[in-house]
mmCIF file of C-alpha atoms in Angstrom:
data_model
loop_
_atom_site.group_PDB
_atom_site.id
_atom_site.type_symbol
_atom_site.label_atom_id
_atom_site.label_comp_id
_atom_site.label_asym_id
_atom_site.label_seq_id
_atom_site.Cartn_x
_atom_site.Cartn_y
_atom_site.Cartn_z
ATOM 1 C CA UNK A 1361 -42.220 118.631 31.838
ATOM 2 C CA UNK A 1362 -40.429 117.874 28.625
ATOM 3 C CA UNK A 1363 -40.374 120.339 25.761
ATOM 4 C CA UNK A 1364 -40.025 119.437 22.080
ATOM 5 C CA UNK A 1365 -37.779 121.804 20.114
ATOM 6 C CA UNK A 1366 -36.943 121.782 16.398
ATOM 7 C CA UNK A 1367 -33.329 120.839 16.946
ATOM 8 C CA UNK A 1368 -34.061 117.905 19.165
ATOM 9 C CA UNK A 1369 -35.812 116.669 22.274
ATOM 10 C CA UNK A 1370 -34.422 118.542 25.242
ATOM 11 C CA UNK A 1371 -35.356 117.821 28.835
ATOM 12 C CA UNK A 1372 -36.042 120.279 31.630
ATOM 13 C CA UNK A 1373 -34.685 118.601 34.775
ATOM 14 C CA UNK A 1374 -34.507 119.360 38.448
ATOM 15 C CA UNK A 1375 -30.754 118.907 38.199
ATOM 16 C CA UNK A 1376 -30.157 118.584 41.946
ATOM 17 C CA UNK A 1377 -32.403 115.512 42.048
ATOM 18 C CA UNK A 1378 -30.602 113.636 39.292
ATOM 19 C CA UNK A 1379 -28.548 110.571 40.199
ATOM 20 C CA UNK A 1380 -24.765 110.877 39.939
ATOM 21 C CA UNK A 1381 -22.045 108.336 39.312
ATOM 22 C CA UNK A 1382 -18.278 108.492 39.776
ATOM 23 C CA UNK A 1383 -16.327 107.681 36.613
ATOM 24 C CA UNK A 1384 -13.924 104.776 36.975
ATOM 25 C CA UNK A 1385 -10.751 104.124 35.011
ATOM 26 C CA UNK A 1386 -11.615 103.155 31.438
ATOM 27 C CA UNK A 1387 -15.133 104.587 31.538
ATOM 28 C CA UNK A 1388 -16.469 106.503 28.542
ATOM 29 C CA UNK A 1389 -19.783 108.286 28.195
ATOM 30 C CA UNK A 1390 -21.416 105.393 26.355
ATOM 31 C CA UNK A 1391 -20.235 102.711 28.781
ATOM 32 C CA UNK A 1392 -21.081 104.845 31.827
ATOM 33 C CA UNK A 1393 -24.655 105.403 30.655
ATOM 34 C CA UNK A 1394 -25.090 101.765 29.722
ATOM 35 C CA UNK A 1395 -23.984 100.633 33.190
ATOM 36 C CA UNK A 1396 -26.699 102.873 34.659
ATOM 37 C CA UNK A 1397 -29.390 101.216 32.554
ATOM 38 C CA UNK A 1398 -29.797 104.254 30.297
ATOM 39 C CA UNK A 1399 -29.838 103.944 26.496
ATOM 40 C CA UNK A 1400 -26.527 105.690 25.700
ATOM 41 C CA UNK A 1401 -27.478 106.936 22.256
ATOM 42 C CA UNK A 1402 -30.780 108.466 23.384
ATOM 43 C CA UNK A 1403 -29.249 110.094 26.475
ATOM 44 C CA UNK A 1404 -25.904 111.105 24.932
ATOM 45 C CA UNK A 1405 -26.785 114.740 24.106
ATOM 46 C CA UNK A 1406 -28.449 115.329 27.471
ATOM 47 C CA UNK A 1407 -25.461 113.866 29.317
ATOM 48 C CA UNK A 1408 -23.156 116.281 27.473
ATOM 49 C CA UNK A 1409 -25.463 119.221 28.310
ATOM 50 C CA UNK A 1410 -25.650 118.292 32.000
ATOM 51 C CA UNK A 1411 -21.920 117.712 32.423
ATOM 52 C CA UNK A 1412 -20.363 120.118 29.915
ATOM 53 C CA UNK A 1413 -18.071 121.798 32.457
ATOM 54 C CA UNK A 1414 -16.815 118.445 33.677
ATOM 55 C CA UNK A 1415 -15.690 116.927 30.371
ATOM 56 C CA UNK A 1416 -12.390 116.983 28.539
ATOM 57 C CA UNK A 1417 -12.700 117.955 24.867
ATOM 58 C CA UNK A 1418 -16.499 117.699 25.290
ATOM 59 C CA UNK A 1419 -16.494 113.878 25.070
ATOM 60 C CA UNK A 1420 -14.065 112.443 27.643
ATOM 61 C CA UNK A 1421 -14.663 111.729 31.336
ATOM 62 C CA UNK A 1422 -12.243 112.484 34.139
ATOM 63 C CA UNK A 1423 -11.523 109.480 36.340
ATOM 64 C CA UNK A 1424 -12.793 110.016 39.895
ATOM 65 C CA UNK A 1425 -15.206 112.832 39.084
ATOM 66 C CA UNK A 1426 -18.981 112.668 39.592
ATOM 67 C CA UNK A 1427 -21.357 112.939 36.636
ATOM 68 C CA UNK A 1428 -25.092 113.543 36.485
ATOM 69 C CA UNK A 1429 -27.114 110.841 34.742
ATOM 70 C CA UNK A 1430 -30.088 112.052 32.662
ATOM 71 C CA UNK A 1431 -33.303 110.126 33.146
ATOM 72 C CA UNK A 1432 -35.056 109.897 29.790
ATOM 73 C CA UNK A 1433 -38.387 108.184 29.176
ATOM 74 C CA UNK A 1434 -38.072 105.808 26.254
ATOM 75 C CA UNK A 1435 -41.535 105.976 24.728
ATOM 76 C CA UNK A 1436 -43.501 108.989 25.941
ATOM 77 C CA UNK A 1437 -43.045 112.734 26.410
ATOM 78 C CA UNK A 1438 -45.287 115.174 28.258
ATOM 79 C CA UNK A 1439 -46.163 118.411 26.459
ATOM 80 C CA UNK A 1440 -48.042 121.490 27.612
ATOM 81 C CA UNK A 1441 -51.606 121.329 26.280
ATOM 82 C CA UNK A 1442 -52.781 124.602 27.725
ATOM 83 C CA UNK A 1443 -51.013 126.977 30.084
ATOM 84 C CA UNK A 1444 -54.394 128.406 31.106
ATOM 85 C CA UNK A 1445 -55.740 124.971 32.031
ATOM 86 C CA UNK A 1446 -52.450 124.081 33.775
ATOM 87 C CA UNK A 1447 -52.737 120.579 32.389
ATOM 88 C CA UNK A 1448 -50.495 118.292 30.409
ATOM 89 C CA UNK A 1449 -51.277 115.819 27.699
ATOM 90 C CA UNK A 1450 -49.264 112.691 27.183
ATOM 91 C CA UNK A 1451 -48.137 112.382 23.617
ATOM 92 C CA UNK A 1452 -46.671 109.050 22.617
ATOM 93 C CA UNK A 1453 -43.344 109.266 20.846
ATOM 94 C CA UNK A 1454 -43.140 106.300 18.540
ATOM 95 C CA UNK A 1455 -39.728 105.123 17.508
ATOM 96 C CA UNK A 1456 -38.892 102.862 14.610
ATOM 97 C CA UNK A 1457 -36.540 99.913 14.554
ATOM 98 C CA UNK A 1458 -33.706 99.555 12.040
ATOM 99 C CA UNK A 1459 -31.975 96.178 12.284
ATOM 100 C CA UNK A 1460 -28.876 97.508 10.505
ATOM 101 C CA UNK A 1461 -27.892 99.397 13.685
ATOM 102 C CA UNK A 1462 -27.715 96.159 15.684
ATOM 103 C CA UNK A 1463 -29.933 94.901 18.472
ATOM 104 C CA UNK A 1464 -28.788 97.434 21.081
ATOM 105 C CA UNK A 1465 -29.427 100.478 18.912
ATOM 106 C CA UNK A 1466 -32.121 99.308 16.514
ATOM 107 C CA UNK A 1467 -34.779 101.566 18.045
ATOM 108 C CA UNK A 1468 -34.492 105.176 16.861
ATOM 109 C CA UNK A 1469 -36.615 107.779 18.629
ATOM 110 C CA UNK A 1470 -37.386 111.056 16.853
ATOM 111 C CA UNK A 1471 -35.552 114.185 17.953
ATOM 112 C CA UNK A 1472 -37.134 116.561 15.448
ATOM 113 C CA UNK A 1473 -38.566 116.798 11.945
ATOM 114 C CA UNK A 1474 -35.983 119.307 10.770
ATOM 115 C CA UNK A 1475 -34.813 117.012 7.937
ATOM 116 C CA UNK A 1476 -38.229 115.610 7.072
ATOM 117 C CA UNK A 1477 -38.075 116.554 3.384
ATOM 118 C CA UNK A 1478 -34.503 115.383 2.791
ATOM 119 C CA UNK A 1479 -32.804 112.287 1.353
ATOM 120 C CA UNK A 1480 -29.219 111.371 2.297
ATOM 121 C CA UNK A 1481 -26.918 108.741 0.805
ATOM 122 C CA UNK A 1482 -24.121 107.543 3.082
ATOM 123 C CA UNK A 1483 -21.126 105.636 1.726
ATOM 124 C CA UNK A 1484 -18.363 104.288 3.961
ATOM 125 C CA UNK A 1485 -15.056 103.625 2.238
ATOM 126 C CA UNK A 1486 -13.888 100.225 0.986
ATOM 127 C CA UNK A 1487 -15.594 97.093 2.395
ATOM 128 C CA UNK A 1488 -16.126 93.516 1.259
ATOM 129 C CA UNK A 1489 -12.821 92.086 -0.032
ATOM 130 C CA UNK A 1490 -11.032 95.425 0.436
ATOM 131 C CA UNK A 1491 -10.449 96.523 4.070
ATOM 132 C CA UNK A 1492 -8.845 99.798 3.007
ATOM 133 C CA UNK A 1493 -6.028 101.295 5.064
ATOM 134 C CA UNK A 1494 -4.559 98.946 7.676
ATOM 135 C CA UNK A 1495 -2.580 99.452 10.886
ATOM 136 C CA UNK A 1496 -1.626 97.632 14.085
ATOM 137 C CA UNK A 1497 -2.976 98.482 17.536
ATOM 138 C CA UNK A 1498 -1.831 96.502 20.582
ATOM 139 C CA UNK A 1499 -0.812 93.594 18.402
ATOM 140 C CA UNK A 1500 -4.079 93.421 16.448
ATOM 141 C CA UNK A 1501 -4.861 94.542 12.912
ATOM 142 C CA UNK A 1502 -7.345 97.363 12.481
ATOM 143 C CA UNK A 1503 -8.944 98.299 9.162
ATOM 144 C CA UNK A 1504 -10.327 101.506 7.679
ATOM 145 C CA UNK A 1505 -13.586 100.018 6.432
ATOM 146 C CA UNK A 1506 -14.738 98.888 9.893
ATOM 147 C CA UNK A 1507 -14.275 102.321 11.510
ATOM 148 C CA UNK A 1508 -15.643 104.297 8.560
ATOM 149 C CA UNK A 1509 -18.690 102.010 8.614
ATOM 150 C CA UNK A 1510 -19.256 102.443 12.360
ATOM 151 C CA UNK A 1511 -19.131 106.238 12.072
ATOM 152 C CA UNK A 1512 -21.456 106.065 9.067
ATOM 153 C CA UNK A 1513 -24.020 104.028 11.019
ATOM 154 C CA UNK A 1514 -23.899 106.501 13.894
ATOM 155 C CA UNK A 1515 -24.366 109.378 11.441
ATOM 156 C CA UNK A 1516 -27.291 107.605 9.767
ATOM 157 C CA UNK A 1517 -28.969 107.173 13.145
ATOM 158 C CA UNK A 1518 -28.595 110.885 13.927
ATOM 159 C CA UNK A 1519 -30.043 111.936 10.566
ATOM 160 C CA UNK A 1520 -32.980 109.525 10.837
ATOM 161 C CA UNK A 1521 -33.749 110.907 14.309
ATOM 162 C CA UNK A 1522 -34.153 114.334 12.677
ATOM 163 C CA UNK A 1523 -36.578 112.999 10.072
ATOM 164 C CA UNK A 1524 -34.281 112.340 7.096
ATOM 165 C CA UNK A 1525 -34.682 109.471 4.665
ATOM 166 C CA UNK A 1526 -31.300 107.719 4.717
ATOM 167 C CA UNK A 1527 -29.860 105.173 2.287
ATOM 168 C CA UNK A 1528 -26.798 103.346 3.636
ATOM 169 C CA UNK A 1529 -24.996 102.172 0.506
ATOM 170 C CA UNK A 1530 -22.302 99.912 2.013
ATOM 171 C CA UNK A 1531 -24.023 97.546 4.436
ATOM 172 C CA UNK A 1532 -22.969 94.795 6.831
ATOM 173 C CA UNK A 1533 -25.646 92.231 7.742
ATOM 174 C CA UNK A 1534 -24.450 91.603 11.287
ATOM 175 C CA UNK A 1535 -22.048 94.255 12.613
ATOM 176 C CA UNK A 1536 -24.366 97.083 13.683
ATOM 177 C CA UNK A 1537 -23.068 99.946 15.838
ATOM 178 C CA UNK A 1538 -20.211 98.665 17.985
ATOM 179 C CA UNK A 1539 -18.802 100.240 21.127
ATOM 180 C CA UNK A 1540 -15.506 98.344 21.070
ATOM 181 C CA UNK A 1541 -12.116 99.936 20.533
ATOM 182 C CA UNK A 1542 -10.885 97.147 18.286
ATOM 183 C CA UNK A 1543 -13.480 96.373 15.624
ATOM 184 C CA UNK A 1544 -13.073 92.867 14.284
ATOM 185 C CA UNK A 1545 -12.346 92.685 10.566
ATOM 186 C CA UNK A 1546 -14.691 90.753 8.296
ATOM 187 C CA UNK A 1547 -15.412 90.636 4.576
ATOM 188 C CA UNK A 1548 -19.221 90.325 4.458
ATOM 189 C CA UNK A 1549 -20.187 93.894 3.572
ATOM 190 C CA UNK A 1550 -22.441 94.283 0.537
ATOM 191 C CA UNK A 1551 -23.364 97.133 -1.772
ATOM 192 C CA UNK A 1552 -26.959 98.402 -1.733
ATOM 193 C CA UNK A 1553 -29.270 96.609 -1.966
ATOM 194 C CA UNK A 1554 -27.458 93.245 -1.561
ATOM 195 C CA UNK A 1555 -24.753 93.132 -4.230
ATOM 196 C CA UNK A 1556 -21.407 91.427 -3.682
ATOM 197 C CA UNK A 1557 -18.620 93.999 -3.615
ATOM 198 C CA UNK A 1558 -15.958 93.299 -6.293
ATOM 199 C CA UNK A 1559 -12.247 93.297 -5.493
ATOM 200 C CA UNK A 1560 -11.296 95.446 -8.493
ATOM 201 C CA UNK A 1561 -11.111 99.058 -7.354
ATOM 202 C CA UNK A 1562 -12.703 100.655 -10.426
ATOM 203 C CA UNK A 1563 -15.497 98.056 -10.487
ATOM 204 C CA UNK A 1564 -16.101 98.617 -6.779
ATOM 205 C CA UNK A 1565 -16.327 102.392 -7.112
ATOM 206 C CA UNK A 1566 -18.486 102.132 -10.223
ATOM 207 C CA UNK A 1567 -20.888 99.825 -8.377
ATOM 208 C CA UNK A 1568 -21.507 102.260 -5.510
ATOM 209 C CA UNK A 1569 -21.719 105.238 -7.871
ATOM 210 C CA UNK A 1570 -24.416 103.450 -9.869
ATOM 211 C CA UNK A 1571 -26.350 102.633 -6.687
ATOM 212 C CA UNK A 1572 -26.307 106.281 -5.595
ATOM 213 C CA UNK A 1573 -27.167 107.652 -9.031
ATOM 214 C CA UNK A 1574 -30.066 105.223 -9.536
ATOM 215 C CA UNK A 1575 -31.560 106.207 -6.191
ATOM 216 C CA UNK A 1576 -30.967 109.858 -7.038
ATOM 217 C CA UNK A 1577 -33.063 109.526 -10.207
ATOM 218 C CA UNK A 1578 -35.854 107.799 -8.274
ATOM 219 C CA UNK A 1579 -35.900 110.716 -5.832
ATOM 220 C CA UNK A 1580 -35.651 113.410 -8.493
ATOM 221 C CA UNK A 1581 -37.090 116.698 -7.287
ATOM 222 C CA UNK A 1582 -36.308 116.034 -3.625
ATOM 223 C CA UNK A 1583 -33.540 117.583 -1.544
ATOM 224 C CA UNK A 1584 -30.688 115.053 -1.829
ATOM 225 C CA UNK A 1585 -27.142 114.960 -0.475
ATOM 226 C CA UNK A 1586 -24.297 112.425 -0.341
ATOM 227 C CA UNK A 1587 -21.745 111.879 2.428
ATOM 228 C CA UNK A 1588 -18.702 109.659 1.796
ATOM 229 C CA UNK A 1589 -16.565 108.700 4.809
ATOM 230 C CA UNK A 1590 -12.972 107.441 4.708
ATOM 231 C CA UNK A 1591 -10.050 106.995 7.068
ATOM 232 C CA UNK A 1592 -6.735 108.050 5.559
ATOM 233 C CA UNK A 1593 -3.359 106.298 5.657
ATOM 234 C CA UNK A 1594 -0.186 108.331 5.785
ATOM 235 C CA UNK A 1595 3.189 108.108 7.515
ATOM 236 C CA UNK A 1596 2.947 107.168 11.197
ATOM 237 C CA UNK A 1597 4.262 110.548 12.266
ATOM 238 C CA UNK A 1598 1.651 112.573 10.404
ATOM 239 C CA UNK A 1599 -1.231 113.658 12.643
ATOM 240 C CA UNK A 1600 -4.090 115.145 10.588
ATOM 241 C CA UNK A 1601 -7.399 116.786 11.426
ATOM 242 C CA UNK A 1602 -10.710 115.890 9.824
ATOM 243 C CA UNK A 1603 -10.965 117.459 6.365
ATOM 244 C CA UNK A 1604 -13.537 117.650 3.598
ATOM 245 C CA UNK A 1605 -13.741 117.608 -0.217
ATOM 246 C CA UNK A 1606 -16.415 118.591 -2.715
ATOM 247 C CA UNK A 1607 -16.832 118.810 -6.501
ATOM 248 C CA UNK A 1608 -15.217 121.969 -7.860
ATOM 249 C CA UNK A 1609 -18.336 122.891 -9.880
ATOM 250 C CA UNK A 1610 -20.903 122.059 -7.203
ATOM 251 C CA UNK A 1611 -22.111 125.126 -5.339
ATOM 252 C CA UNK A 1612 -24.279 122.992 -3.065
ATOM 253 C CA UNK A 1613 -21.475 120.512 -2.471
ATOM 254 C CA UNK A 1614 -19.157 123.322 -1.465
ATOM 255 C CA UNK A 1615 -21.798 124.706 0.904
ATOM 256 C CA UNK A 1616 -22.313 121.279 2.490
ATOM 257 C CA UNK A 1617 -18.597 120.665 3.010
ATOM 258 C CA UNK A 1618 -18.108 124.189 4.318
ATOM 259 C CA UNK A 1619 -21.013 123.859 6.786
ATOM 260 C CA UNK A 1620 -19.568 120.678 8.284
ATOM 261 C CA UNK A 1621 -16.096 122.228 8.321
ATOM 262 C CA UNK A 1622 -17.422 125.321 10.148
ATOM 263 C CA UNK A 1623 -19.079 123.076 12.714
ATOM 264 C CA UNK A 1624 -15.783 121.293 13.395
ATOM 265 C CA UNK A 1625 -13.963 124.625 13.675
ATOM 266 C CA UNK A 1626 -16.507 125.826 16.228
ATOM 267 C CA UNK A 1627 -16.283 122.609 18.248
ATOM 268 C CA UNK A 1628 -12.495 122.703 18.401
ATOM 269 C CA UNK A 1629 -12.525 126.398 19.349
ATOM 270 C CA UNK A 1630 -14.978 125.716 22.168
ATOM 271 C CA UNK A 1631 -13.571 122.477 23.546
ATOM 272 C CA UNK A 1632 -9.882 122.692 22.626
ATOM 273 C CA UNK A 1633 -9.147 126.445 22.672
ATOM 274 C CA UNK A 1634 -5.400 125.933 23.001
ATOM 275 C CA UNK A 1635 -5.209 123.711 19.929
ATOM 276 C CA UNK A 1636 -5.244 124.963 16.346
ATOM 277 C CA UNK A 1637 -7.662 123.091 14.095
ATOM 278 C CA UNK A 1638 -5.917 122.533 10.766
ATOM 279 C CA UNK A 1639 -8.629 120.564 8.935
ATOM 280 C CA UNK A 1640 -9.635 122.119 5.626
ATOM 281 C CA UNK A 1641 -12.311 121.855 2.978
ATOM 282 C CA UNK A 1642 -11.750 122.169 -0.739
ATOM 283 C CA UNK A 1643 -12.469 120.701 -4.163
ATOM 284 C CA UNK A 1644 -10.961 117.416 -5.274
ATOM 285 C CA UNK A 1645 -12.802 116.388 -8.411
ATOM 286 C CA UNK A 1646 -10.150 113.822 -9.277
ATOM 287 C CA UNK A 1647 -11.677 111.417 -6.746
ATOM 288 C CA UNK A 1648 -13.961 108.931 -8.520
ATOM 289 C CA UNK A 1649 -16.846 109.260 -6.036
ATOM 290 C CA UNK A 1650 -16.658 113.048 -6.187
ATOM 291 C CA UNK A 1651 -16.479 113.134 -9.975
ATOM 292 C CA UNK A 1652 -19.137 110.566 -10.915
ATOM 293 C CA UNK A 1653 -21.990 110.881 -8.396
ATOM 294 C CA UNK A 1654 -25.012 113.097 -9.084
ATOM 295 C CA UNK A 1655 -26.027 114.468 -5.640
ATOM 296 C CA UNK A 1656 -24.196 117.387 -4.077
ATOM 297 C CA UNK A 1657 -21.723 115.744 -1.769
ATOM 298 C CA UNK A 1658 -19.077 116.007 0.937
ATOM 299 C CA UNK A 1659 -16.167 113.557 1.034
ATOM 300 C CA UNK A 1660 -14.771 113.257 4.565
ATOM 301 C CA UNK A 1661 -11.360 111.999 5.699
ATOM 302 C CA UNK A 1662 -11.544 111.227 9.422
ATOM 303 C CA UNK A 1663 -7.857 110.854 10.250
ATOM 304 C CA UNK A 1664 -4.655 108.880 9.711
ATOM 305 C CA UNK A 1665 -5.182 105.291 10.874
ATOM 306 C CA UNK A 1666 -1.417 104.797 11.300
ATOM 307 C CA UNK A 1667 -0.875 107.797 13.587
ATOM 308 C CA UNK A 1668 -1.195 107.181 17.335
ATOM 309 C CA UNK A 1669 -3.033 110.446 18.047
ATOM 310 C CA UNK A 1670 -5.456 109.898 15.184
ATOM 311 C CA UNK A 1671 -5.990 106.312 16.331
ATOM 312 C CA UNK A 1672 -7.406 107.654 19.608
ATOM 313 C CA UNK A 1673 -9.924 109.673 17.583
ATOM 314 C CA UNK A 1674 -10.922 106.615 15.584
ATOM 315 C CA UNK A 1675 -10.762 103.784 18.135
ATOM 316 C CA UNK A 1676 -12.569 105.448 21.044
ATOM 317 C CA UNK A 1677 -16.344 104.798 20.600
ATOM 318 C CA UNK A 1678 -17.134 108.090 22.352
ATOM 319 C CA UNK A 1679 -15.011 109.877 19.768
ATOM 320 C CA UNK A 1680 -16.763 108.062 16.926
ATOM 321 C CA UNK A 1681 -20.105 109.115 18.362
ATOM 322 C CA UNK A 1682 -18.902 112.717 18.693
ATOM 323 C CA UNK A 1683 -17.642 112.704 15.086
ATOM 324 C CA UNK A 1684 -21.032 111.480 13.861
ATOM 325 C CA UNK A 1685 -22.803 114.063 16.007
ATOM 326 C CA UNK A 1686 -20.649 116.926 14.739
ATOM 327 C CA UNK A 1687 -21.084 115.856 11.120
ATOM 328 C CA UNK A 1688 -24.858 115.705 11.636
ATOM 329 C CA UNK A 1689 -24.844 119.186 13.168
ATOM 330 C CA UNK A 1690 -22.952 120.462 10.122
ATOM 331 C CA UNK A 1691 -25.544 118.810 7.872
ATOM 332 C CA UNK A 1692 -28.350 120.475 9.840
ATOM 333 C CA UNK A 1693 -26.537 123.813 9.514
ATOM 334 C CA UNK A 1694 -26.283 123.286 5.765
ATOM 335 C CA UNK A 1695 -29.980 122.443 5.373
ATOM 336 C CA UNK A 1696 -31.181 125.266 7.618
ATOM 337 C CA UNK A 1697 -29.216 127.676 5.413
ATOM 338 C CA UNK A 1698 -31.227 126.749 2.305
#
């Protein structure tokens, strides 16, 4: 039987009967699940739950170890109709397709309705003619906007699965969610709905602020929040943790940033107990997006694209999925605390 809970769809398995697979060199959670014919984004949480004691930092496989593979139905879920009658009723779980996530991940199945009454605006940094921070990895250029966008798409998918209405402000017509380490750089991103992104920095920021604020007015009276995602650029030797900003006068913005920050603290404490998490949250109203947008917001810096340790956090698709998952859990924590 499968049981529907508020915080997601969780499966009750006979764990001994589940298939197992030995991780090979180079395998990640997403690639391992895909090779087994399982949708990696639908089975990701259940894989983590089944194999928690056999993962490094909660997201990395150990080469040569065996892992249980969850078997998830893609379109139906059995629920208990009546314990007295000892019968089950089949309830169809209808997903919805979003082409922006790419062909592989277009279908989003519901996990809960916890965010049903909410509206979220997601903005990934830079885009269009401006790639943002740049670095080299194995002889190839990598750019901030591609990785911030990929994490943003993954976050959007998580929030939609929990019932939220999500507006993705910076959009790419053909990238979708990508599971590559090196994300090819292009210049075809547009600003919601389909506006060409200007090269001038002030014009670019003003354009996305206006898009968010216009949508905010249309949704007046609803619960609305904004998440802005960037990848920082500092000296190569500076390894930084994920940190968060909010508007100094926004009580709700502070609460949102703090909730996500607390979630990251808890994750690091659980999965990396010997490592001190130094990421912080605080106000930084000098930032244009923080200062000018209407919704309560959290501005997130994922890491230093030029630092080798931070590059592992950014380039590994499993890490990008974990980042999106942790941010979404912080957002759920924030909303549940209302």
